[in-house]
Coordinates of C-alpha atoms in Angstrom, one line a residue:
Chain A
M26 CA 7.7 -258.7 84.5
P27 CA 7.3 -257.1 87.9
K28 CA 3.4 -256.2 88.5
L29 CA 5.3 -253.6 90.6
A30 CA 5.9 -250.3 88.9
R31 CA 9.9 -249.8 89.4
S32 CA 10.0 -246.6 91.1
E33 CA 8.0 -248.8 93.9
W34 CA 10.7 -251.9 94.4
Y35 CA 14.3 -250.8 92.6
D36 CA 16.0 -248.7 95.3
L37 CA 14.8 -251.6 97.8
T38 CA 16.4 -254.3 95.8
R39 CA 19.2 -252.8 94.1
D40 CA 20.4 -251.5 97.7
M41 CA 22.0 -255.2 99.0
N42 CA 24.4 -253.8 102.0
W43 CA 24.6 -254.2 104.9
T44 CA 27.2 -254.2 108.3
L45 CA 29.8 -257.3 108.2
R46 CA 29.7 -259.3 111.8
Y47 CA 31.6 -262.2 110.8
V48 CA 34.1 -261.4 109.0
E49 CA 36.7 -258.1 108.6
E50 CA 36.1 -255.7 105.4
D51 CA 39.5 -257.0 103.6
Q52 CA 38.8 -260.5 103.8
V53 CA 35.9 -259.3 101.9
W54 CA 37.5 -256.7 100.1
P55 CA 41.2 -257.6 99.8
Q56 CA 43.1 -253.7 98.8
V57 CA 44.5 -255.7 95.8
Q58 CA 41.2 -256.7 94.4
S59 CA 39.3 -253.5 95.7
N60 CA 41.7 -250.2 97.1
S61 CA 39.0 -248.1 99.2
Y62 CA 41.9 -245.4 100.0
G63 CA 40.5 -245.0 103.6
I64 CA 36.8 -244.8 102.7
P65 CA 35.2 -245.9 105.6
T66 CA 32.3 -248.7 104.4
E67 CA 29.2 -246.9 104.8
Q68 CA 30.4 -243.5 102.3
W69 CA 30.3 -246.2 99.1
W70 CA 26.8 -246.9 100.0
I71 CA 26.0 -243.1 98.7
W72 CA 27.2 -244.6 95.3
D73 CA 24.5 -243.6 93.1
E74 CA 24.5 -244.3 89.2
P75 CA 22.6 -241.7 86.9
Y76 CA 21.2 -244.6 84.8
K77 CA 19.2 -247.0 86.1
I78 CA 17.4 -250.3 84.6
T79 CA 16.0 -253.6 85.5
Y80 CA 17.6 -256.9 84.8
P81 CA 14.4 -257.5 83.4
E82 CA 15.3 -254.3 80.8
Y83 CA 18.5 -255.1 80.4
V84 CA 17.6 -258.8 79.1
H85 CA 15.0 -257.1 77.0
N86 CA 17.1 -254.5 75.8
Q87 CA 20.0 -256.5 74.5
V88 CA 18.2 -259.4 72.6
D89 CA 17.0 -256.4 70.8
K90 CA 19.7 -255.3 69.5
D91 CA 21.4 -258.3 69.2
T92 CA 18.2 -259.6 67.2
S93 CA 19.0 -256.6 64.7
V94 CA 22.5 -256.6 64.3
Y95 CA 22.8 -260.1 63.5
A96 CA 20.2 -259.8 61.5
V97 CA 22.3 -257.5 59.6
N98 CA 24.8 -259.1 59.3
S99 CA 22.9 -262.2 58.4
I100 CA 21.7 -260.7 55.4
L101 CA 24.8 -258.4 54.2
A102 CA 27.1 -261.6 54.8
R103 CA 25.1 -262.7 50.9
S104 CA 26.3 -259.4 49.2
A105 CA 29.5 -257.8 47.9
M106 CA 29.3 -255.0 50.8
Y107 CA 33.2 -256.2 52.1
E108 CA 35.3 -256.9 48.7
N109 CA 33.4 -253.3 47.2
L110 CA 34.7 -251.3 50.4
D111 CA 38.0 -248.8 50.1
P112 CA 40.9 -250.8 50.5
G113 CA 42.1 -248.1 53.3
W114 CA 38.9 -248.9 55.2
K115 CA 39.9 -252.1 55.0
S116 CA 42.4 -251.6 57.0
A117 CA 41.0 -249.4 59.3
I118 CA 38.5 -252.1 60.4
L119 CA 41.2 -255.2 60.3
A120 CA 42.8 -252.7 62.7
H121 CA 40.0 -252.4 64.7
Y122 CA 38.8 -256.3 65.4
G123 CA 42.5 -257.6 66.3
A124 CA 43.1 -255.1 68.4
I125 CA 39.7 -254.9 70.2
A126 CA 37.6 -258.0 70.0
V127 CA 39.1 -260.3 72.8
P128 CA 40.2 -257.0 75.1
E129 CA 36.1 -257.2 75.1
Y130 CA 36.8 -259.9 76.5
M131 CA 39.3 -258.5 78.8
A132 CA 37.6 -255.9 79.6
G133 CA 34.6 -257.9 81.0
I134 CA 37.1 -259.1 83.6
G135 CA 37.3 -255.5 84.5
E136 CA 33.7 -255.8 84.6
A137 CA 33.4 -259.3 87.1
R138 CA 35.4 -257.6 89.3
M139 CA 33.7 -254.3 90.1
G140 CA 30.1 -256.7 89.7
R141 CA 32.1 -258.6 93.6
F142 CA 34.4 -255.9 94.8
G143 CA 32.5 -252.5 93.8
R144 CA 31.9 -251.2 97.3
S145 CA 28.1 -250.6 97.3
A146 CA 25.4 -253.1 96.0
A147 CA 24.1 -250.4 93.7
W148 CA 27.7 -250.3 91.4
R149 CA 27.2 -254.3 92.0
N150 CA 24.8 -254.6 90.2
M151 CA 25.9 -251.7 87.3
A152 CA 28.9 -253.6 86.9
T153 CA 27.4 -257.4 86.4
Y154 CA 25.0 -255.8 83.5
G155 CA 28.7 -254.7 82.3
T156 CA 30.1 -258.0 82.4
L157 CA 27.9 -259.3 80.5
D158 CA 27.9 -255.9 77.9
E159 CA 31.4 -257.2 77.1
T160 CA 31.2 -260.4 77.2
R161 CA 28.6 -259.6 73.9
H162 CA 31.1 -257.1 72.6
G163 CA 33.7 -259.9 72.1
Q164 CA 31.0 -262.6 70.6
I165 CA 30.1 -259.9 68.4
Q166 CA 33.5 -258.6 67.5
T167 CA 34.6 -261.8 66.6
F168 CA 31.5 -263.2 65.4
F169 CA 31.5 -260.5 62.2
P170 CA 35.1 -260.9 61.3
H171 CA 34.5 -264.9 61.4
G172 CA 32.4 -264.1 58.0
L173 CA 35.1 -262.1 56.2
L174 CA 37.1 -264.8 56.1
P175 CA 36.6 -266.3 53.1
E176 CA 37.4 -262.5 51.8
E177 CA 40.2 -261.8 53.9
P178 CA 42.0 -264.5 55.5
R179 CA 43.3 -262.0 58.1
A180 CA 40.4 -261.7 59.8
D181 CA 41.2 -264.2 62.3
W182 CA 43.5 -261.7 63.8
A183 CA 40.2 -260.1 65.8
H184 CA 41.2 -263.5 67.7
K185 CA 44.4 -264.7 66.7
A186 CA 46.1 -260.8 67.9
F187 CA 45.8 -261.3 71.4
H188 CA 47.0 -264.9 71.3
T189 CA 50.5 -262.9 69.9
N190 CA 53.4 -260.9 70.6
E191 CA 52.8 -258.7 67.2
W192 CA 54.3 -254.7 69.0
G193 CA 51.6 -253.5 68.9
V194 CA 49.0 -256.0 70.8
I195 CA 51.7 -255.5 73.3
A196 CA 51.0 -252.2 73.7
A197 CA 47.7 -252.4 73.9
R198 CA 47.9 -255.3 76.4
S199 CA 50.3 -253.8 78.8
L200 CA 47.4 -250.9 78.5
F201 CA 44.9 -253.1 79.1
D202 CA 46.6 -254.9 81.8
D203 CA 47.0 -252.0 83.4
M204 CA 43.4 -250.0 83.2
F205 CA 41.0 -253.2 83.5
T206 CA 42.6 -256.8 83.7
A207 CA 45.0 -256.2 86.5
N208 CA 43.8 -253.4 88.3
D209 CA 41.4 -253.1 91.9
A210 CA 37.9 -252.2 91.4
V211 CA 38.2 -248.7 92.2
S212 CA 40.6 -247.9 89.9
T213 CA 39.1 -249.2 87.3
A214 CA 36.2 -247.8 87.6
I215 CA 37.6 -244.5 87.1
Q216 CA 40.2 -245.5 84.6
L217 CA 38.5 -247.8 82.7
T218 CA 34.9 -246.4 82.5
F219 CA 35.4 -243.2 83.4
T220 CA 38.9 -242.4 81.5
F221 CA 38.8 -244.8 79.1
E222 CA 35.2 -245.3 77.7
T223 CA 33.7 -242.2 78.6
G224 CA 36.5 -239.9 77.6
F225 CA 37.7 -241.4 74.5
T226 CA 35.4 -245.0 73.1
N227 CA 32.2 -244.0 73.4
L228 CA 32.8 -240.8 71.5
Q229 CA 34.9 -242.3 69.2
F230 CA 32.6 -245.6 68.3
L231 CA 29.5 -242.6 67.6
G232 CA 32.4 -241.4 64.7
M233 CA 33.5 -244.7 63.7
A234 CA 29.9 -245.9 63.3
A235 CA 29.3 -242.5 61.3
D236 CA 32.2 -243.1 59.2
A237 CA 31.0 -246.5 58.3
M238 CA 27.6 -245.8 57.1
K239 CA 29.3 -242.8 55.1
V240 CA 31.7 -245.7 52.8
G241 CA 28.8 -248.0 52.8
D242 CA 30.2 -250.7 55.7
V243 CA 27.0 -250.7 57.1
D244 CA 27.4 -254.1 58.5
F245 CA 30.1 -252.5 60.9
A246 CA 27.8 -249.5 61.5
S247 CA 25.9 -251.4 62.8
L248 CA 28.3 -253.2 65.2
I249 CA 29.6 -250.4 66.7
S250 CA 25.9 -248.3 67.2
S251 CA 24.4 -251.2 68.9
I252 CA 27.7 -251.5 71.3
Q253 CA 28.4 -248.0 71.8
T254 CA 24.7 -247.8 73.6
D255 CA 25.9 -250.5 76.0
E256 CA 28.9 -248.2 76.4
A257 CA 27.1 -245.1 76.9
R258 CA 25.5 -246.6 80.0
H259 CA 28.3 -248.8 81.4
A260 CA 31.0 -246.4 81.3
Q261 CA 28.2 -244.0 84.0
Q262 CA 29.9 -246.4 86.4
G263 CA 32.8 -243.7 86.7
E264 CA 31.1 -240.8 87.7
P265 CA 28.9 -242.2 90.9
T266 CA 33.3 -243.4 92.1
I267 CA 34.6 -240.1 91.6
K268 CA 32.0 -238.7 93.7
V269 CA 32.3 -240.8 96.4
L270 CA 36.4 -240.4 96.4
I271 CA 35.8 -236.4 96.0
A272 CA 33.2 -236.4 99.0
N273 CA 35.6 -238.3 101.4
G274 CA 39.0 -235.8 100.3
Q275 CA 40.4 -238.2 98.1
A276 CA 40.6 -236.1 94.6
D277 CA 44.2 -235.9 94.7
V278 CA 43.8 -239.9 94.3
A279 CA 41.0 -239.3 91.8
Q280 CA 43.0 -236.9 89.9
K281 CA 45.8 -238.9 89.5
L282 CA 44.5 -242.0 88.4
V283 CA 42.8 -239.9 85.8
D284 CA 46.1 -238.8 85.2
H285 CA 48.0 -241.4 84.6
M286 CA 45.1 -243.6 82.5
F287 CA 44.3 -240.2 80.4
W288 CA 48.2 -240.3 78.7
R289 CA 48.3 -244.0 78.3
T290 CA 45.5 -244.1 76.7
W291 CA 46.1 -241.0 74.1
H292 CA 48.8 -243.3 72.9
I293 CA 47.1 -245.9 71.8
F294 CA 44.1 -244.4 70.9
A295 CA 46.1 -241.6 68.1
L296 CA 48.0 -245.2 67.2
L297 CA 45.0 -247.3 66.4
T298 CA 42.5 -243.7 65.6
G299 CA 44.2 -240.9 64.8
L300 CA 45.6 -243.3 61.3
S301 CA 42.4 -244.0 60.4
M302 CA 40.8 -241.0 60.7
D303 CA 43.8 -238.8 58.8
Y304 CA 45.3 -241.8 56.8
Y305 CA 43.0 -245.0 55.9
T306 CA 39.3 -243.2 55.8
P307 CA 39.3 -242.6 51.9
L308 CA 39.6 -238.6 51.1
E309 CA 35.8 -238.0 50.2
H310 CA 34.5 -239.2 53.6
R311 CA 36.7 -237.6 56.1
K312 CA 34.5 -235.4 57.9
H313 CA 36.8 -233.7 60.5
S314 CA 40.7 -234.9 60.9
F315 CA 41.8 -236.2 63.9
K316 CA 42.7 -233.2 65.6
E317 CA 39.7 -231.4 64.8
F318 CA 37.7 -234.4 66.2
M319 CA 39.4 -234.7 69.6
N320 CA 39.4 -230.5 70.1
E321 CA 35.1 -231.2 69.0
M322 CA 34.7 -234.3 71.2
V323 CA 37.3 -235.9 73.2
I324 CA 39.1 -232.6 75.2
K325 CA 35.6 -230.7 75.3
Q326 CA 33.7 -233.2 77.5
F327 CA 36.8 -234.2 79.1
V328 CA 37.8 -230.2 80.2
D329 CA 33.9 -229.6 81.5
Q330 CA 33.6 -233.1 83.0
F331 CA 36.9 -232.4 85.2
R332 CA 35.6 -228.8 86.2
D333 CA 32.3 -230.8 86.9
F334 CA 33.7 -232.7 89.4
G335 CA 35.8 -230.6 91.0
L336 CA 38.8 -232.1 88.7
E337 CA 41.5 -230.2 86.8
V338 CA 43.5 -231.1 83.4
P339 CA 45.8 -233.2 84.1
W340 CA 49.0 -231.5 84.2
Y341 CA 50.6 -232.5 81.2
W342 CA 47.8 -231.2 79.3
E343 CA 49.1 -227.5 77.4
S344 CA 52.9 -228.5 78.0
H345 CA 52.2 -232.2 76.5
F346 CA 49.1 -233.7 75.5
L347 CA 47.8 -230.5 73.1
Q348 CA 51.6 -230.5 71.6
E349 CA 51.3 -233.8 70.3
L350 CA 47.8 -233.8 68.7
D351 CA 49.6 -231.5 66.1
W352 CA 52.5 -234.1 65.2
Y353 CA 52.0 -237.5 67.2
H354 CA 49.9 -239.6 65.1
H355 CA 51.5 -238.4 61.9
G356 CA 55.0 -240.2 62.7
L357 CA 53.6 -243.0 64.1
H358 CA 51.5 -243.5 60.8
L359 CA 55.4 -243.0 59.1
G360 CA 56.2 -246.1 61.7
V361 CA 53.1 -248.4 61.4
W362 CA 53.8 -248.4 56.9
G363 CA 57.4 -249.1 56.5
W364 CA 57.0 -250.9 59.6
R365 CA 54.4 -252.8 57.5
P366 CA 55.6 -256.5 57.0
T367 CA 54.5 -255.6 61.2
V368 CA 51.2 -255.4 61.4
W369 CA 48.2 -257.7 60.2
W370 CA 46.7 -255.2 57.9
N371 CA 47.3 -252.9 54.8
P372 CA 48.7 -249.6 56.2
D373 CA 47.4 -247.6 53.2
A374 CA 50.0 -244.6 52.8
G375 CA 46.8 -242.1 52.3
V376 CA 49.5 -239.1 50.7
S377 CA 48.4 -239.1 47.2
P378 CA 48.3 -235.0 46.2
E379 CA 44.6 -234.5 47.0
E380 CA 45.4 -236.2 50.1
R381 CA 48.7 -234.3 50.6
D382 CA 46.5 -230.9 50.4
W383 CA 43.8 -231.7 53.3
L384 CA 46.6 -233.1 55.6
E385 CA 48.5 -229.7 54.8
E386 CA 45.2 -227.7 55.4
K387 CA 44.1 -229.3 58.5
Y388 CA 47.8 -229.5 59.3
P389 CA 49.7 -226.6 58.8
G390 CA 53.5 -227.2 58.1
W391 CA 52.5 -230.8 56.9
N392 CA 54.3 -230.7 53.8
D393 CA 57.9 -229.0 54.9
T394 CA 57.7 -231.4 58.0
F395 CA 56.5 -234.9 56.8
G396 CA 55.4 -233.9 53.4
K397 CA 58.9 -233.9 53.1
V398 CA 59.8 -237.6 54.7
W399 CA 56.9 -238.8 51.9
D400 CA 58.6 -237.3 49.0
A401 CA 62.0 -239.3 50.2
I402 CA 59.8 -242.8 50.3
T403 CA 58.0 -241.9 47.0
A404 CA 60.9 -241.1 44.5
N405 CA 61.7 -244.6 45.9
I406 CA 58.5 -246.4 45.3
R407 CA 59.1 -244.1 41.3
A408 CA 62.5 -245.0 41.3
G409 CA 61.2 -249.2 41.3
K410 CA 63.0 -249.5 44.3
P411 CA 60.1 -250.6 47.2
E412 CA 62.7 -252.0 48.6
L413 CA 64.1 -249.1 50.5
T414 CA 61.1 -248.7 51.9
L415 CA 61.4 -251.7 53.9
P416 CA 62.6 -252.1 57.0
E417 CA 66.3 -253.5 57.8
T418 CA 66.1 -252.8 62.0
F419 CA 63.7 -251.8 64.1
P420 CA 62.6 -248.5 65.7
M421 CA 63.5 -247.9 69.8
V422 CA 60.6 -248.5 71.7
C423 CA 58.9 -246.3 75.1
N424 CA 58.9 -248.6 78.6
M425 CA 56.0 -247.2 79.0
C426 CA 53.2 -246.8 76.7
Q427 CA 55.5 -249.6 73.8
I428 CA 55.3 -247.7 71.1
P429 CA 57.9 -246.5 68.7
L430 CA 60.1 -243.9 70.0
V431 CA 58.8 -240.7 67.4
N432 CA 60.2 -238.5 69.4
P433 CA 62.7 -236.9 66.2
A434 CA 59.2 -236.1 64.5
G435 CA 58.2 -234.3 67.3
H436 CA 61.0 -232.5 66.7
L437 CA 61.4 -232.0 63.2
V438 CA 58.4 -230.2 64.0
G439 CA 59.1 -228.0 66.6
K440 CA 57.7 -229.6 68.9
L441 CA 60.4 -230.8 71.1
D442 CA 63.3 -229.4 72.0
S443 CA 65.4 -233.0 71.6
P444 CA 64.9 -235.2 68.9
E445 CA 65.9 -237.7 71.9
P446 CA 64.5 -240.6 74.3
L447 CA 64.1 -239.6 78.1
I448 CA 66.5 -241.9 79.6
L449 CA 66.1 -243.3 82.9
D450 CA 68.9 -246.3 84.1
T451 CA 67.8 -248.3 87.3
D452 CA 68.3 -251.3 88.5
G453 CA 71.2 -252.3 86.3
R454 CA 68.5 -252.0 83.2
R455 CA 68.1 -248.9 80.7
R456 CA 64.3 -247.8 80.6
L457 CA 63.4 -245.4 77.5
F458 CA 60.5 -243.1 77.1
C459 CA 58.9 -241.1 74.6
S460 CA 58.1 -238.3 76.9
E461 CA 57.8 -236.9 80.4
P462 CA 53.8 -238.4 80.6
C463 CA 55.2 -241.7 79.7
K464 CA 58.5 -241.8 82.5
W465 CA 56.3 -240.0 85.1
V466 CA 53.5 -242.5 85.0
Y467 CA 56.3 -245.4 85.2
E468 CA 58.1 -243.1 88.9
Q469 CA 54.9 -243.1 90.3
N470 CA 54.8 -247.0 90.7
P471 CA 57.9 -248.6 89.6
E472 CA 57.5 -251.4 91.1
R473 CA 54.1 -252.6 88.6
F474 CA 56.0 -251.7 85.5
A475 CA 59.8 -252.6 86.1
G476 CA 59.5 -256.5 85.1
H477 CA 58.1 -255.8 82.0
L478 CA 60.0 -255.9 78.8
N479 CA 59.5 -254.3 75.9
I480 CA 59.9 -256.0 72.2
I481 CA 63.3 -254.0 71.4
D482 CA 64.4 -255.6 75.3
R483 CA 63.4 -259.2 74.4
F484 CA 65.3 -258.7 70.7
L485 CA 68.0 -257.4 73.1
S486 CA 68.3 -260.0 75.8
G487 CA 68.0 -262.8 73.1
V488 CA 64.3 -263.7 74.1
I489 CA 63.4 -263.4 69.6
Q490 CA 65.8 -265.5 68.1
P491 CA 67.3 -266.0 65.3
P492 CA 67.3 -262.2 66.3
T493 CA 66.6 -260.6 62.9
I494 CA 63.8 -258.9 61.1
E495 CA 62.6 -262.5 60.3
G496 CA 63.1 -264.2 63.3
A497 CA 61.3 -260.4 65.0
L498 CA 58.3 -261.6 62.6
N499 CA 58.2 -265.5 63.5
Y500 CA 58.1 -264.2 67.1
M501 CA 55.5 -261.8 66.5
G502 CA 53.4 -264.5 64.7
L503 CA 52.8 -262.8 61.6
S504 CA 53.5 -265.5 58.4
P505 CA 54.7 -263.9 54.9
A506 CA 50.9 -264.1 54.0
E507 CA 50.1 -262.0 56.9
Q508 CA 52.1 -259.3 57.0
G509 CA 51.4 -256.2 56.0
Q510 CA 51.8 -253.9 52.5
D511 CA 50.9 -251.3 51.1
A512 CA 47.2 -251.1 50.5
T513 CA 47.2 -249.9 47.6
N514 CA 50.3 -251.3 45.8
Y515 CA 51.7 -247.8 45.5
A516 CA 48.3 -246.4 43.7
W517 CA 49.2 -243.0 45.7
A518 CA 52.8 -243.0 44.2
F519 CA 51.6 -242.6 40.9
A520 CA 48.1 -240.7 41.1
G521 CA 49.0 -237.5 38.6
Q522 CA 52.6 -238.8 37.4
P523 CA 51.1 -238.8 33.2
G524 CA 52.9 -241.9 31.6
S525 CA 53.8 -243.6 34.6
R526 CA 52.6 -246.8 36.2
Q527 CA 52.3 -248.8 38.9
A528 CA 54.2 -250.0 41.2
S529 CA 55.0 -254.2 41.3
Chain B
M10 CA 85.6 -256.2 69.1
A11 CA 82.1 -256.3 70.6
L12 CA 79.1 -255.6 68.8
F13 CA 76.4 -253.5 70.8
P14 CA 73.3 -251.7 70.4
V15 CA 72.7 -247.9 70.3
Q16 CA 69.9 -245.6 69.5
G17 CA 70.7 -243.9 66.6
I18 CA 68.7 -241.0 65.6
F19 CA 69.5 -239.1 61.5
D20 CA 68.8 -235.4 61.0
G21 CA 65.6 -235.3 59.4
D22 CA 64.3 -238.7 59.8
F23 CA 61.1 -239.5 62.0
V24 CA 62.5 -242.1 64.1
V25 CA 64.4 -242.9 67.0
L26 CA 66.5 -246.7 65.4
L27 CA 68.3 -249.7 67.1
V28 CA 71.8 -249.9 65.0
P29 CA 74.5 -252.2 66.4
I30 CA 78.0 -251.1 66.5
D31 CA 81.3 -252.3 67.1
D32 CA 83.6 -250.8 70.2
T33 CA 86.5 -250.9 67.2
D34 CA 84.1 -248.6 65.0
P35 CA 85.6 -245.4 64.2
M36 CA 82.8 -242.6 63.9
S37 CA 83.2 -242.2 60.2
V38 CA 81.8 -246.2 60.5
V39 CA 79.4 -245.3 62.7
A40 CA 77.5 -242.5 60.9
E41 CA 77.4 -245.2 58.2
K42 CA 75.7 -247.6 59.7
V43 CA 73.3 -245.4 61.0
A44 CA 72.7 -243.4 58.1
Y45 CA 72.0 -246.8 56.5
H46 CA 69.3 -247.5 57.5
A47 CA 68.0 -243.7 56.5
A48 CA 69.4 -241.9 54.0
G49 CA 68.2 -242.5 50.8
R50 CA 65.0 -244.0 52.5
R51 CA 63.0 -241.8 54.2
V52 CA 65.7 -238.0 53.9
A53 CA 67.2 -237.3 50.7
A54 CA 70.8 -238.1 50.2
Q55 CA 72.9 -235.6 49.9
P56 CA 76.6 -235.6 48.7
R57 CA 78.2 -234.1 51.8
P58 CA 80.2 -236.1 54.7
L59 CA 78.4 -237.3 57.7
Q60 CA 79.1 -236.6 61.5
V61 CA 78.2 -237.9 64.7
R62 CA 77.2 -235.9 67.3
F63 CA 76.8 -237.4 71.4
Q64 CA 75.9 -235.9 74.1
G65 CA 76.0 -232.7 72.3
R66 CA 79.7 -233.1 71.2
V67 CA 80.8 -233.8 68.2
L68 CA 83.2 -237.0 67.4
A69 CA 85.9 -237.0 65.2
D70 CA 85.7 -238.9 62.8
T71 CA 88.8 -241.4 63.6
A72 CA 87.6 -241.6 67.1
T73 CA 86.6 -244.8 67.9
V74 CA 83.2 -245.7 70.1
T75 CA 85.4 -246.4 72.8
D76 CA 87.7 -243.9 72.9
A77 CA 84.5 -241.7 72.6
G78 CA 82.6 -243.2 75.8
V79 CA 79.5 -244.1 74.2
G80 CA 78.2 -247.3 75.6
P81 CA 75.3 -249.8 74.4
L82 CA 72.0 -248.0 73.7
D83 CA 73.6 -244.7 74.2
V84 CA 71.7 -241.9 71.6
L85 CA 74.1 -240.8 68.2
Q86 CA 72.5 -238.7 66.4
V87 CA 74.1 -238.4 63.1
G88 CA 73.8 -235.9 59.3
Y89 CA 75.3 -234.5 57.2
R90 CA 77.7 -231.3 58.3

């Protein structure tokens, strides 16, 4: 360990900034890797991380964290903990591993880009730790599910998912490529570390760790808590980057970057976390609804931060975002359950009589809207016709968020004037958008997004062969054994039904 | 005859569907093709005739897809009368 106190050498060794003489700035920091937004080099040198740590301290901390969390995993691997977990919770963590594990490695690419192309030495230092963090998160979140393989073969989707064209993976990959894999360093700091991590995942991981403990999944709780402590540190790269932009008259740039990525993140977050919180987590262990979580954690924190920095809430806050809290993830849940063969986990319907009462309490009017759709589904299950609850065609998909168009659900609950998607006809192509913000994100930078084909574009253009449900499932990498089924074999449909038997 | 996809929305359902139709289909057939994926599945089936709406207009049952000017990926709303 150093013989000097940290305060005596930290700033000196951290601030390794210098004036270039032998090369041009654009050669060292090409705009495509590090968009300066016109801010002069020296102005970036005021960048100052709120949380300071040295490399020896970092290594010491990380060794302790890994020792602890792998010890928990090693002990629990010899127990029957996983097989005794609630089926809905198992679905939540299988979905999580597939959607998050490999993207942690991808986030390492974004952190490494900031580690090389960040515009101040202090920032590059922090991002180097971030690169190591994300590598650790990728390793740990592929190692833990690997231990589940004897119990659950689909735990291999922790590694497999991002090597497939499964529709949810296409949506997540589109988001993550936009956010960090194919983003410049300055924009990554604001869109990944400030918007995505500070705004969403840091808080989500706290909530998930608490939920995991309540349902008895000590393994996952330990894992997520360990990751969250890293997130809380490296997420702080966004704040000083925003401060530099604002101090140099570029608040509008920061605002636009946040507006863009907050919306995209919200949609994927609703798909993953909305379903887990309101439908997959066992009723007796739910602390709050997804809407309450969003209001108490994400929204309050974000509004405070926007105002602290002198930014505004995104332009769509009242008109679209707050409106969607009441319906969007309920529509997505119906879609994921209805198209369950297209996902790698077993969706839990989560609509037993007691669960419906809870949903009605948390979302007044749920029974008269979404409940009616579930009534029709339930009737088919009870009548012994589960085949009528399985898909024979596909939903249309948004060309920005890559998520199925559930606009009719928003119309059903009176939040949208029309059930129809927004349409943009350009370049001989028809593109569909679920919402004004998705269309706005596309129109801000069409050349960035125009070449992408969503899963339905691929189906209609002949990429997916044969053009059938089976052909699409094969294209998505889902063998019959991997395709999702109802998590409880339809037990929810018969709950409280005297003399009924469970569907086969 | 030419098969092409439209976006179908059935009243009371939650999602926009991909539905293949033929340009010679009359609207009575188009309505059935959209309803097939929703009515009796996620929306309670009713013993009532169906109708197709396109760009805010109710289309005649006998009008063909070509007559109505419906093209690929246009949005058709279908529901009970």
